[in-house]
mmCIF file of C-alpha atoms in Angstrom:
data_model
loop_
_atom_site.group_PDB
_atom_site.id
_atom_site.type_symbol
_atom_site.label_atom_id
_atom_site.label_comp_id
_atom_site.label_asym_id
_atom_site.label_seq_id
_atom_site.Cartn_x
_atom_site.Cartn_y
_atom_site.Cartn_z
ATOM 1 C CA MET G 91 32.909 28.003 -12.887
ATOM 2 C CA SER G 92 32.080 27.711 -16.635
ATOM 3 C CA LYS G 93 29.561 30.036 -18.074
ATOM 4 C CA GLU G 94 27.875 26.869 -19.552
ATOM 5 C CA LYS G 95 24.292 26.703 -18.185
ATOM 6 C CA ILE G 96 21.821 23.605 -18.460
ATOM 7 C CA SER G 97 18.087 23.400 -17.356
ATOM 8 C CA GLY G 98 16.278 21.117 -14.966
ATOM 9 C CA ASN G 99 14.631 19.414 -17.745
ATOM 10 C CA GLN G 100 18.172 18.571 -19.225
ATOM 11 C CA ILE G 101 19.083 17.101 -15.874
ATOM 12 C CA PHE G 102 16.066 14.758 -16.036
ATOM 13 C CA TRP G 103 17.137 13.386 -19.557
ATOM 14 C CA MET G 104 20.783 13.155 -18.635
ATOM 15 C CA ILE G 105 19.997 11.000 -15.532
ATOM 16 C CA SER G 106 17.322 8.882 -16.859
ATOM 17 C CA THR G 107 19.000 7.958 -20.250
ATOM 18 C CA MET G 108 22.408 7.485 -18.570
ATOM 19 C CA GLN G 109 20.989 5.086 -16.024
ATOM 20 C CA ILE G 110 18.321 3.010 -17.847
ATOM 21 C CA GLY G 111 20.473 1.277 -20.676
ATOM 22 C CA MET G 112 23.111 -0.380 -18.839
ATOM 23 C CA THR G 113 21.018 -1.012 -15.643
ATOM 24 C CA ILE G 114 18.392 -3.007 -17.691
ATOM 25 C CA LEU G 115 21.264 -4.684 -19.585
ATOM 26 C CA LEU G 116 23.366 -5.984 -16.848
ATOM 27 C CA THR G 117 21.532 -6.022 -13.454
ATOM 28 C CA ILE G 118 18.276 -8.026 -14.223
ATOM 29 C CA ASN G 119 20.372 -11.269 -14.446
ATOM 30 C CA PRO G 120 22.156 -11.112 -10.819
ATOM 31 C CA THR G 121 18.870 -9.595 -9.212
ATOM 32 C CA VAL G 122 16.721 -12.510 -10.397
ATOM 33 C CA ALA G 123 19.442 -14.984 -9.547
ATOM 34 C CA ILE G 124 19.227 -13.682 -5.979
ATOM 35 C CA ALA G 125 15.623 -12.732 -5.322
ATOM 36 C CA LYS G 126 13.989 -15.026 -8.005
ATOM 37 C CA GLN G 127 10.281 -14.168 -8.461
ATOM 38 C CA ASP G 128 10.704 -11.246 -6.130
ATOM 39 C CA ALA G 129 13.214 -9.597 -8.233
ATOM 40 C CA TRP G 130 10.888 -6.491 -8.657
ATOM 41 C CA ILE G 131 10.696 -5.803 -5.059
ATOM 42 C CA SER G 132 14.522 -5.698 -4.891
ATOM 43 C CA ILE G 133 14.626 -3.257 -7.785
ATOM 44 C CA LEU G 134 11.854 -1.297 -6.104
ATOM 45 C CA LEU G 135 14.313 -1.007 -3.165
ATOM 46 C CA SER G 136 17.241 -0.075 -5.465
ATOM 47 C CA SER G 137 14.911 2.558 -6.942
ATOM 48 C CA MET G 138 14.188 4.099 -3.630
ATOM 49 C CA PHE G 139 17.886 4.328 -2.798
ATOM 50 C CA SER G 140 18.586 6.003 -6.099
ATOM 51 C CA VAL G 141 15.783 8.670 -5.505
ATOM 52 C CA GLY G 142 16.919 9.250 -1.903
ATOM 53 C CA LEU G 143 20.551 9.704 -3.222
ATOM 54 C CA ALA G 144 19.402 12.162 -5.998
ATOM 55 C CA TYR G 145 17.560 14.126 -3.407
ATOM 56 C CA ILE G 146 20.549 14.318 -0.849
ATOM 57 C CA LEU G 147 22.834 15.412 -3.731
ATOM 58 C CA THR G 148 20.520 18.188 -4.879
ATOM 59 C CA ARG G 149 20.202 19.480 -1.173
ATOM 60 C CA ILE G 150 24.140 19.632 -0.999
ATOM 61 C CA SER G 151 24.046 21.423 -4.265
ATOM 62 C CA MET G 152 21.545 24.055 -3.055
ATOM 63 C CA MET G 153 23.593 24.800 0.126
ATOM 64 C CA TYR G 154 26.591 25.359 -2.205
ATOM 65 C CA PRO G 155 24.996 26.796 -5.436
ATOM 66 C CA ASN G 156 27.247 26.911 -8.641
ATOM 67 C CA GLU G 157 29.889 24.864 -6.712
ATOM 68 C CA SER G 158 31.011 21.216 -7.682
ATOM 69 C CA LEU G 159 32.385 18.584 -5.224
ATOM 70 C CA ILE G 160 35.783 19.856 -5.930
ATOM 71 C CA THR G 161 35.066 23.208 -4.227
ATOM 72 C CA TYR G 162 32.580 22.401 -1.610
ATOM 73 C CA ALA G 163 34.244 19.328 -0.211
ATOM 74 C CA PRO G 164 37.142 20.995 1.340
ATOM 75 C CA LYS G 165 34.848 23.659 2.738
ATOM 76 C CA ILE G 166 32.632 21.165 4.313
ATOM 77 C CA MET G 167 35.147 18.599 5.537
ATOM 78 C CA GLY G 168 38.384 20.487 5.770
ATOM 79 C CA LYS G 169 41.350 20.743 3.354
ATOM 80 C CA ILE G 170 42.900 17.317 4.239
ATOM 81 C CA LEU G 171 39.873 15.124 4.454
ATOM 82 C CA GLY G 172 38.051 17.027 1.721
ATOM 83 C CA HIS G 173 40.881 16.451 -0.720
ATOM 84 C CA PHE G 174 40.993 12.880 0.197
ATOM 85 C CA ILE G 175 37.200 12.587 -0.487
ATOM 86 C CA ILE G 176 37.885 14.231 -3.981
ATOM 87 C CA LEU G 177 40.625 11.702 -4.626
ATOM 88 C CA LEU G 178 38.230 8.784 -4.020
ATOM 89 C CA TYR G 179 35.878 10.268 -6.330
ATOM 90 C CA VAL G 180 38.574 10.789 -8.944
ATOM 91 C CA LEU G 181 39.548 7.063 -8.828
ATOM 92 C CA TYR G 182 35.931 6.184 -9.030
ATOM 93 C CA TRP G 183 35.421 8.090 -12.222
ATOM 94 C CA PHE G 184 38.223 6.750 -14.054
ATOM 95 C CA THR G 185 37.673 3.310 -12.962
ATOM 96 C CA VAL G 186 34.010 3.184 -13.769
ATOM 97 C CA LEU G 187 34.517 4.759 -17.065
ATOM 98 C CA ALA G 188 37.038 2.026 -18.032
ATOM 99 C CA ILE G 189 34.566 -0.574 -16.859
ATOM 100 C CA ILE G 190 31.758 1.031 -18.732
ATOM 101 C CA LEU G 191 33.792 0.914 -21.892
ATOM 102 C CA ARG G 192 34.813 -2.686 -21.316
ATOM 103 C CA GLN G 193 31.340 -3.955 -20.518
ATOM 104 C CA TYR G 194 30.217 -2.106 -23.903
ATOM 105 C CA GLY G 195 32.944 -3.613 -25.762
ATOM 106 C CA ASP G 196 32.217 -7.165 -24.266
ATOM 107 C CA PHE G 197 28.451 -6.637 -25.059
ATOM 108 C CA MET G 198 29.272 -5.877 -28.722
ATOM 109 C CA ILE G 199 31.554 -8.754 -29.581
ATOM 110 C CA GLY G 200 29.088 -11.102 -27.694
ATOM 111 C CA THR G 201 26.223 -10.133 -29.597
ATOM 112 C CA ILE G 202 26.666 -8.460 -33.114
ATOM 113 C CA LEU G 203 30.425 -8.475 -33.577
ATOM 114 C CA PRO G 204 31.879 -11.703 -32.667
ATOM 115 C CA LEU G 205 34.861 -11.538 -34.736
ATOM 116 C CA THR G 206 35.990 -8.055 -33.797
ATOM 117 C CA PRO G 207 38.714 -7.221 -31.273
ATOM 118 C CA VAL G 208 37.190 -5.714 -28.278
ATOM 119 C CA ILE G 209 39.488 -2.707 -28.605
ATOM 120 C CA ILE G 210 37.628 -1.532 -31.660
ATOM 121 C CA PRO G 211 34.262 -0.755 -30.207
ATOM 122 C CA ILE G 212 35.757 0.770 -27.211
ATOM 123 C CA VAL G 213 38.008 3.156 -29.349
ATOM 124 C CA GLY G 214 35.046 4.083 -31.372
ATOM 125 C CA MET G 215 32.796 4.974 -28.377
ATOM 126 C CA ILE G 216 35.477 7.040 -26.579
ATOM 127 C CA ILE G 217 36.273 9.040 -29.730
ATOM 128 C CA VAL G 218 32.508 10.013 -30.044
ATOM 129 C CA ALA G 219 32.437 10.714 -26.273
ATOM 130 C CA VAL G 220 35.605 12.952 -26.538
ATOM 131 C CA TYR G 221 33.958 14.902 -29.176
ATOM 132 C CA VAL G 222 31.015 15.680 -27.292
ATOM 133 C CA SER G 223 32.641 16.063 -23.758
ATOM 134 C CA PHE G 224 34.993 18.696 -25.605
ATOM 135 C CA ALA G 225 31.925 20.511 -26.841
ATOM 136 C CA GLY G 226 30.894 21.011 -23.216
ATOM 137 C CA ILE G 227 28.019 20.026 -20.886
ATOM 138 C CA GLU G 228 25.601 22.264 -22.797
ATOM 139 C CA VAL G 229 26.051 20.033 -25.994
ATOM 140 C CA LEU G 230 25.824 16.828 -23.952
ATOM 141 C CA ALA G 231 22.621 17.936 -22.284
ATOM 142 C CA ARG G 232 21.052 18.672 -25.676
ATOM 143 C CA CYS G 233 22.176 15.344 -26.965
ATOM 144 C CA SER G 234 20.343 13.717 -23.843
ATOM 145 C CA GLU G 235 17.239 15.794 -24.672
ATOM 146 C CA VAL G 236 17.180 14.411 -28.324
ATOM 147 C CA LEU G 237 18.179 10.720 -27.522
ATOM 148 C CA GLY G 238 16.319 10.444 -24.189
ATOM 149 C CA PRO G 239 12.785 10.115 -25.770
ATOM 150 C CA LEU G 240 14.154 7.629 -28.409
ATOM 151 C CA ILE G 241 15.832 5.472 -25.621
ATOM 152 C CA LEU G 242 12.481 5.464 -23.505
ATOM 153 C CA LEU G 243 10.526 4.667 -26.531
ATOM 154 C CA GLY G 244 12.900 1.853 -27.606
ATOM 155 C CA ILE G 245 12.626 0.225 -24.043
ATOM 156 C CA MET G 246 8.641 0.849 -23.712
ATOM 157 C CA VAL G 247 7.640 -0.630 -27.170
ATOM 158 C CA PRO G 248 8.985 -4.233 -26.614
ATOM 159 C CA LEU G 249 7.397 -4.128 -23.157
ATOM 160 C CA LEU G 250 4.062 -3.145 -24.592
ATOM 161 C CA LEU G 251 4.286 -5.780 -27.501
ATOM 162 C CA ASN G 252 5.141 -8.544 -24.986
ATOM 163 C CA MET G 253 2.170 -7.984 -22.710
ATOM 164 C CA SER G 254 0.060 -10.649 -24.143
ATOM 165 C CA GLN G 255 2.949 -13.180 -23.305
ATOM 166 C CA VAL G 256 2.892 -12.265 -19.697
ATOM 167 C CA GLN G 257 2.281 -15.165 -17.300
ATOM 168 C CA VAL G 258 1.478 -13.692 -13.892
ATOM 169 C CA HIS G 259 1.648 -16.862 -12.043
ATOM 170 C CA ASN G 260 5.435 -16.631 -12.471
ATOM 171 C CA LEU G 261 5.562 -13.686 -10.128
ATOM 172 C CA VAL G 262 4.046 -15.446 -7.291
ATOM 173 C CA PRO G 263 4.322 -16.279 -4.427
ATOM 174 C CA VAL G 264 5.428 -12.979 -3.232
ATOM 175 C CA MET G 265 7.930 -13.098 -0.617
ATOM 176 C CA ALA G 266 7.220 -16.622 0.486
ATOM 177 C CA ASP G 267 10.773 -17.885 -0.337
ATOM 178 C CA ASN G 268 12.749 -14.621 0.414
ATOM 179 C CA ASN G 269 13.104 -12.640 3.567
ATOM 180 C CA LEU G 270 14.043 -9.034 3.742
ATOM 181 C CA LEU G 271 17.768 -9.774 3.917
ATOM 182 C CA VAL G 272 17.706 -11.740 0.721
ATOM 183 C CA LEU G 273 15.668 -8.889 -1.325
ATOM 184 C CA VAL G 274 18.266 -6.328 0.091
ATOM 185 C CA LYS G 275 20.897 -8.463 -1.070
ATOM 186 C CA GLY G 276 19.202 -8.707 -4.454
ATOM 187 C CA ALA G 277 18.880 -4.976 -4.627
ATOM 188 C CA LEU G 278 22.590 -4.314 -4.406
ATOM 189 C CA PRO G 279 23.552 -5.045 -8.010
ATOM 190 C CA THR G 280 20.980 -2.732 -9.354
ATOM 191 C CA ALA G 281 21.789 -0.087 -6.562
ATOM 192 C CA SER G 282 25.332 -0.085 -7.782
ATOM 193 C CA PHE G 283 24.154 1.041 -11.069
ATOM 194 C CA LEU G 284 21.277 3.430 -10.215
ATOM 195 C CA GLY G 285 23.826 5.060 -7.827
ATOM 196 C CA ASP G 286 25.403 6.478 -11.122
ATOM 197 C CA ASN G 287 23.376 9.630 -10.427
ATOM 198 C CA ILE G 288 26.234 10.509 -7.926
ATOM 199 C CA LEU G 289 27.536 12.266 -11.082
ATOM 200 C CA LEU G 290 25.214 15.042 -10.076
ATOM 201 C CA MET G 291 27.907 16.299 -7.844
ATOM 202 C CA MET G 292 29.525 17.524 -10.977
ATOM 203 C CA ILE G 293 26.643 18.694 -13.330
ATOM 204 C CA LEU G 294 24.188 20.298 -10.839
ATOM 205 C CA PRO G 295 26.649 23.428 -10.558
ATOM 206 C CA PHE G 296 25.918 24.034 -14.242
ATOM 207 C CA LEU G 297 22.096 24.686 -13.614
ATOM 208 C CA SER G 298 20.834 28.040 -14.472
ATOM 209 C CA HIS G 299 18.475 27.877 -11.844
ATOM 210 C CA PRO G 300 19.838 25.508 -8.844
ATOM 211 C CA ARG G 301 16.323 24.848 -7.362
ATOM 212 C CA ASP G 302 15.208 23.337 -10.708
ATOM 213 C CA GLY G 303 17.702 20.559 -10.303
ATOM 214 C CA VAL G 304 15.651 18.768 -7.483
ATOM 215 C CA LYS G 305 12.824 17.877 -9.766
ATOM 216 C CA GLY G 306 14.706 16.888 -12.611
ATOM 217 C CA ALA G 307 17.264 14.761 -10.764
ATOM 218 C CA VAL G 308 14.611 13.000 -8.594
ATOM 219 C CA LEU G 309 12.227 12.310 -11.630
ATOM 220 C CA GLY G 310 15.075 11.188 -13.764
ATOM 221 C CA SER G 311 16.052 8.612 -10.962
ATOM 222 C CA VAL G 312 12.324 7.555 -10.697
ATOM 223 C CA VAL G 313 11.898 6.848 -14.420
ATOM 224 C CA ALA G 314 15.236 4.888 -14.542
ATOM 225 C CA GLY G 315 14.167 2.838 -11.624
ATOM 226 C CA LEU G 316 10.404 2.229 -12.913
ATOM 227 C CA PHE G 317 11.694 1.195 -16.403
ATOM 228 C CA THR G 318 14.080 -1.272 -14.690
ATOM 229 C CA LEU G 319 11.470 -2.689 -12.496
ATOM 230 C CA LEU G 320 9.037 -3.154 -15.400
ATOM 231 C CA SER G 321 11.744 -4.871 -17.429
ATOM 232 C CA ALA G 322 12.630 -7.254 -14.710
ATOM 233 C CA MET G 323 9.068 -8.064 -14.003
ATOM 234 C CA GLN G 324 8.319 -8.872 -17.565
ATOM 235 C CA CYS G 325 11.429 -10.901 -17.825
ATOM 236 C CA VAL G 326 10.400 -13.096 -14.938
ATOM 237 C CA ALA G 327 6.698 -13.150 -15.908
ATOM 238 C CA ILE G 328 7.581 -14.522 -19.666
ATOM 239 C CA PHE G 329 10.605 -16.772 -18.953
ATOM 240 C CA GLY G 330 10.190 -17.564 -15.298
ATOM 241 C CA TYR G 331 12.928 -16.844 -12.769
ATOM 242 C CA SER G 332 14.707 -19.992 -13.281
ATOM 243 C CA THR G 333 15.369 -19.401 -17.021
ATOM 244 C CA ALA G 334 15.885 -15.557 -16.670
ATOM 245 C CA SER G 335 18.689 -16.107 -14.096
ATOM 246 C CA ARG G 336 20.519 -18.116 -16.583
ATOM 247 C CA GLN G 337 20.537 -15.688 -19.391
ATOM 248 C CA THR G 338 23.340 -13.278 -19.640
ATOM 249 C CA TYR G 339 21.167 -10.620 -21.180
ATOM 250 C CA PRO G 340 17.448 -11.429 -20.228
ATOM 251 C CA PHE G 341 15.897 -8.109 -21.625
ATOM 252 C CA LEU G 342 17.701 -8.770 -25.076
ATOM 253 C CA ASN G 343 16.156 -12.246 -25.182
ATOM 254 C CA LEU G 344 12.839 -10.613 -24.233
ATOM 255 C CA VAL G 345 12.949 -8.253 -27.196
ATOM 256 C CA ARG G 346 13.961 -11.081 -29.459
ATOM 257 C CA PHE G 347 10.622 -12.833 -28.103
ATOM 258 C CA VAL G 348 8.484 -10.122 -29.631
ATOM 259 C CA SER G 349 6.290 -11.423 -32.381
ATOM 260 C CA PHE G 350 3.525 -8.968 -33.384
ATOM 261 C CA GLY G 351 2.487 -9.029 -36.820
ATOM 262 C CA PHE G 352 5.335 -7.607 -38.972
ATOM 263 C CA LEU G 353 7.056 -6.414 -35.851
ATOM 264 C CA GLN G 354 9.731 -8.948 -35.346
ATOM 265 C CA ASN G 355 13.590 -9.192 -34.794
ATOM 266 C CA LEU G 356 13.590 -5.841 -33.031
ATOM 267 C CA ASP G 357 16.876 -6.725 -31.200
ATOM 268 C CA SER G 358 19.023 -4.805 -33.598
ATOM 269 C CA ILE G 359 16.984 -1.678 -33.096
ATOM 270 C CA VAL G 360 17.074 -1.990 -29.297
ATOM 271 C CA VAL G 361 20.920 -2.611 -29.612
ATOM 272 C CA ALA G 362 21.123 0.759 -31.540
ATOM 273 C CA ILE G 363 19.111 2.360 -28.717
ATOM 274 C CA TRP G 364 21.244 0.917 -25.948
ATOM 275 C CA ILE G 365 24.258 2.256 -27.619
ATOM 276 C CA MET G 366 22.763 5.679 -27.556
ATOM 277 C CA GLY G 367 22.389 5.364 -23.716
ATOM 278 C CA ILE G 368 25.774 4.041 -23.226
ATOM 279 C CA PHE G 369 27.086 6.849 -25.265
ATOM 280 C CA ILE G 370 25.372 9.460 -22.768
ATOM 281 C CA LYS G 371 26.808 7.545 -19.888
ATOM 282 C CA VAL G 372 30.436 7.352 -21.110
ATOM 283 C CA SER G 373 30.286 10.975 -22.256
ATOM 284 C CA LEU G 374 29.153 12.075 -18.709
ATOM 285 C CA TYR G 375 31.869 10.044 -17.009
ATOM 286 C CA LEU G 376 34.381 11.380 -19.269
ATOM 287 C CA PHE G 377 33.227 14.971 -18.764
ATOM 288 C CA ALA G 378 33.103 14.300 -14.756
ATOM 289 C CA ALA G 379 36.683 12.908 -14.846
ATOM 290 C CA SER G 380 38.281 15.615 -17.217
ATOM 291 C CA TYR G 381 36.585 18.660 -15.666
ATOM 292 C CA GLY G 382 36.650 17.451 -12.051
ATOM 293 C CA THR G 383 40.325 16.412 -12.179
ATOM 294 C CA SER G 384 41.264 19.548 -13.966
ATOM 295 C CA GLN G 385 39.452 21.589 -11.491
ATOM 296 C CA TRP G 386 41.233 19.723 -8.658
ATOM 297 C CA LEU G 387 44.630 20.238 -9.997
ATOM 298 C CA GLY G 388 44.022 23.975 -10.998
ATOM 299 C CA ILE G 389 44.150 23.328 -14.584
ATOM 300 C CA LYS G 390 42.011 26.176 -16.174
ATOM 301 C CA ARG G 391 41.842 24.810 -19.712
ATOM 302 C CA TRP G 392 40.122 21.690 -18.682
ATOM 303 C CA ARG G 393 39.217 20.423 -22.256
ATOM 304 C CA ILE G 394 42.963 19.673 -22.731
ATOM 305 C CA PHE G 395 42.678 16.924 -19.907
ATOM 306 C CA ILE G 396 40.101 15.040 -22.028
ATOM 307 C CA PHE G 397 42.846 13.937 -24.230
ATOM 308 C CA ILE G 398 44.656 12.546 -21.307
ATOM 309 C CA ALA G 399 41.706 11.090 -19.531
ATOM 310 C CA ALA G 400 40.501 9.188 -22.789
ATOM 311 C CA PRO G 401 43.858 7.209 -23.350
ATOM 312 C CA ILE G 402 43.878 6.404 -19.543
ATOM 313 C CA ALA G 403 40.301 5.063 -19.631
ATOM 314 C CA ILE G 404 41.195 2.879 -22.719
ATOM 315 C CA VAL G 405 44.319 1.416 -21.045
ATOM 316 C CA LEU G 406 42.277 0.691 -17.954
ATOM 317 C CA SER G 407 39.610 -0.982 -20.029
ATOM 318 C CA MET G 408 42.042 -3.512 -21.153
ATOM 319 C CA ILE G 409 42.960 -4.859 -17.791
ATOM 320 C CA PRO G 410 39.688 -7.099 -17.482
ATOM 321 C CA ARG G 411 40.305 -10.267 -19.316
ATOM 322 C CA ASP G 412 36.732 -10.923 -20.415
ATOM 323 C CA PHE G 413 33.141 -10.420 -19.565
ATOM 324 C CA VAL G 414 33.467 -12.338 -16.363
ATOM 325 C CA ASP G 415 36.134 -9.860 -15.062
ATOM 326 C CA SER G 416 34.120 -6.648 -16.172
ATOM 327 C CA SER G 417 30.567 -7.498 -15.542
ATOM 328 C CA ILE G 418 30.749 -10.159 -12.746
ATOM 329 C CA LEU G 419 33.833 -9.864 -10.733
ATOM 330 C CA PHE G 420 34.096 -6.141 -10.894
ATOM 331 C CA PRO G 421 30.603 -5.611 -9.529
ATOM 332 C CA LYS G 422 31.082 -8.282 -6.943
ATOM 333 C CA LEU G 423 34.448 -7.395 -5.687
ATOM 334 C CA VAL G 424 34.445 -3.464 -6.161
ATOM 335 C CA ALA G 425 31.164 -1.838 -7.077
ATOM 336 C CA VAL G 426 28.962 -3.597 -4.302
ATOM 337 C CA PRO G 427 31.561 -3.748 -1.413
ATOM 338 C CA PHE G 428 33.071 -0.526 -1.927
ATOM 339 C CA ASN G 429 31.520 1.953 -4.425
ATOM 340 C CA LEU G 430 27.923 1.414 -3.006
ATOM 341 C CA PRO G 431 28.605 1.802 0.628
ATOM 342 C CA VAL G 432 31.310 4.419 0.580
ATOM 343 C CA ASN G 433 30.968 6.660 -2.719
ATOM 344 C CA PHE G 434 27.051 6.334 -2.701
ATOM 345 C CA ILE G 435 25.986 6.307 0.755
ATOM 346 C CA LEU G 436 28.581 7.263 3.482
ATOM 347 C CA LEU G 437 30.375 10.216 1.758
ATOM 348 C CA PRO G 438 27.174 12.020 0.297
ATOM 349 C CA LEU G 439 25.431 11.541 3.737
ATOM 350 C CA LEU G 440 28.661 12.781 5.613
ATOM 351 C CA LEU G 441 28.790 15.880 3.180
ATOM 352 C CA TRP G 442 25.221 16.666 3.588
ATOM 353 C CA ILE G 443 25.083 16.321 7.499
ATOM 354 C CA VAL G 444 28.271 18.118 8.097
ATOM 355 C CA GLY G 445 27.444 20.794 5.480
ATOM 356 C CA SER G 446 23.921 21.188 6.858
ATOM 357 C CA ILE G 447 25.549 21.787 10.474
ATOM 358 C CA ARG G 448 28.055 24.343 9.137
ATOM 359 C CA ASN G 449 25.328 26.174 7.105
ATOM 360 C CA ARG G 450 23.108 26.414 10.337
ATOM 361 C CA LYS G 451 26.089 27.757 12.333
ATOM 362 C CA LYS G 452 27.020 30.172 9.633
ATOM 363 C CA LYS G 453 23.474 31.497 9.426
ATOM 364 C CA SER G 454 23.140 31.850 13.264
ATOM 365 C CA GLY G 455 26.460 33.644 13.436
ATOM 366 C CA GLU G 456 25.298 36.182 10.872
ATOM 367 C CA GLN G 457 22.036 36.651 12.620
ATOM 368 C CA GLN G 458 24.000 37.294 15.895
ATOM 369 C CA ARG G 459 26.222 39.872 13.979
ATOM 370 C CA ASN G 460 23.256 41.515 12.465
ATOM 371 C CA SER G 461 21.435 41.790 15.784
ATOM 372 C CA LYS G 462 24.690 43.297 17.373
ATOM 373 C CA GLU G 463 24.888 45.776 14.673
ATOM 374 C CA GLN G 464 21.324 46.801 15.042
ATOM 375 C CA GLU G 465 21.742 47.214 18.953
ATOM 376 C CA VAL G 466 24.820 49.472 18.229
ATOM 377 C CA SER G 467 22.971 51.507 15.764
#
């Protein structure tokens, strides 16, 4: 394990800033399209799932302190199944890293760089991410501490400035048109993004005090879910669910809607803040993919693998043909039906349950040995 250490406070900022930007950007539209005026309930369910996942991951980390998924998965599940689980997560890290880059590139050329080839913003982002990831998890954690408050402020200010435009009647009736099944279905797109805190498997081992990670990880997930919920509520309350569901980026249109004295045309500022959040997310995924794969393959100088992982991610990001492939078909065909149930629910629960059973047996065996030694003495 590396000598680099981070704090529980830095875990909070990494998780919250990583999740907020792209979740608000890309999940409000599909959630509103499914749950209509009850979209906020669906996002509440997604947030509860994210918080539960964060708690489970911290419990696993406390059972195996200073160990990452790469080292504790074989111990918990056995060598063959453990390494198969690691392989699934390695594939997940690389595919999601590539999709994030492509979604970022599509967003940039669709909003502020319409004549720019999509490869240009993707390469620009990966270069910055390579620099920070190469510097190590401590530098990435400090970047989150600096950029995190700016990102939260950049989302909070438009929400506050638009309060006078809110029309509460657009949020009712509550659960009159939707049953619980529809609300759960509406929660899936957001849950597939808020489940990104699965990266805790790779960053919790760097905590200087393992128990501090519980509070930071859970609160970070709470804040990300809360800001997404408030953003969705305001989009529906101002535009109505019918209009919001037809907008590709409802929150960006909400920011353009701001008209408060001299404060207008804030979308460029918010875009810059979103780029900060995406930068943290890309850097964390690149770090997890590079460090985790190197650790799995037994490569001690893991930083070298960054220069292999980055080109792989760029090549994979070019596979989607357009925004439809990266932001509609991928969530629909891969993220929701596979990543969410397998990588975010089944495998963490399996590791937690089996790990807890093994831990209890280990402690029970140690107690029996100690008692026998005392009897002999």
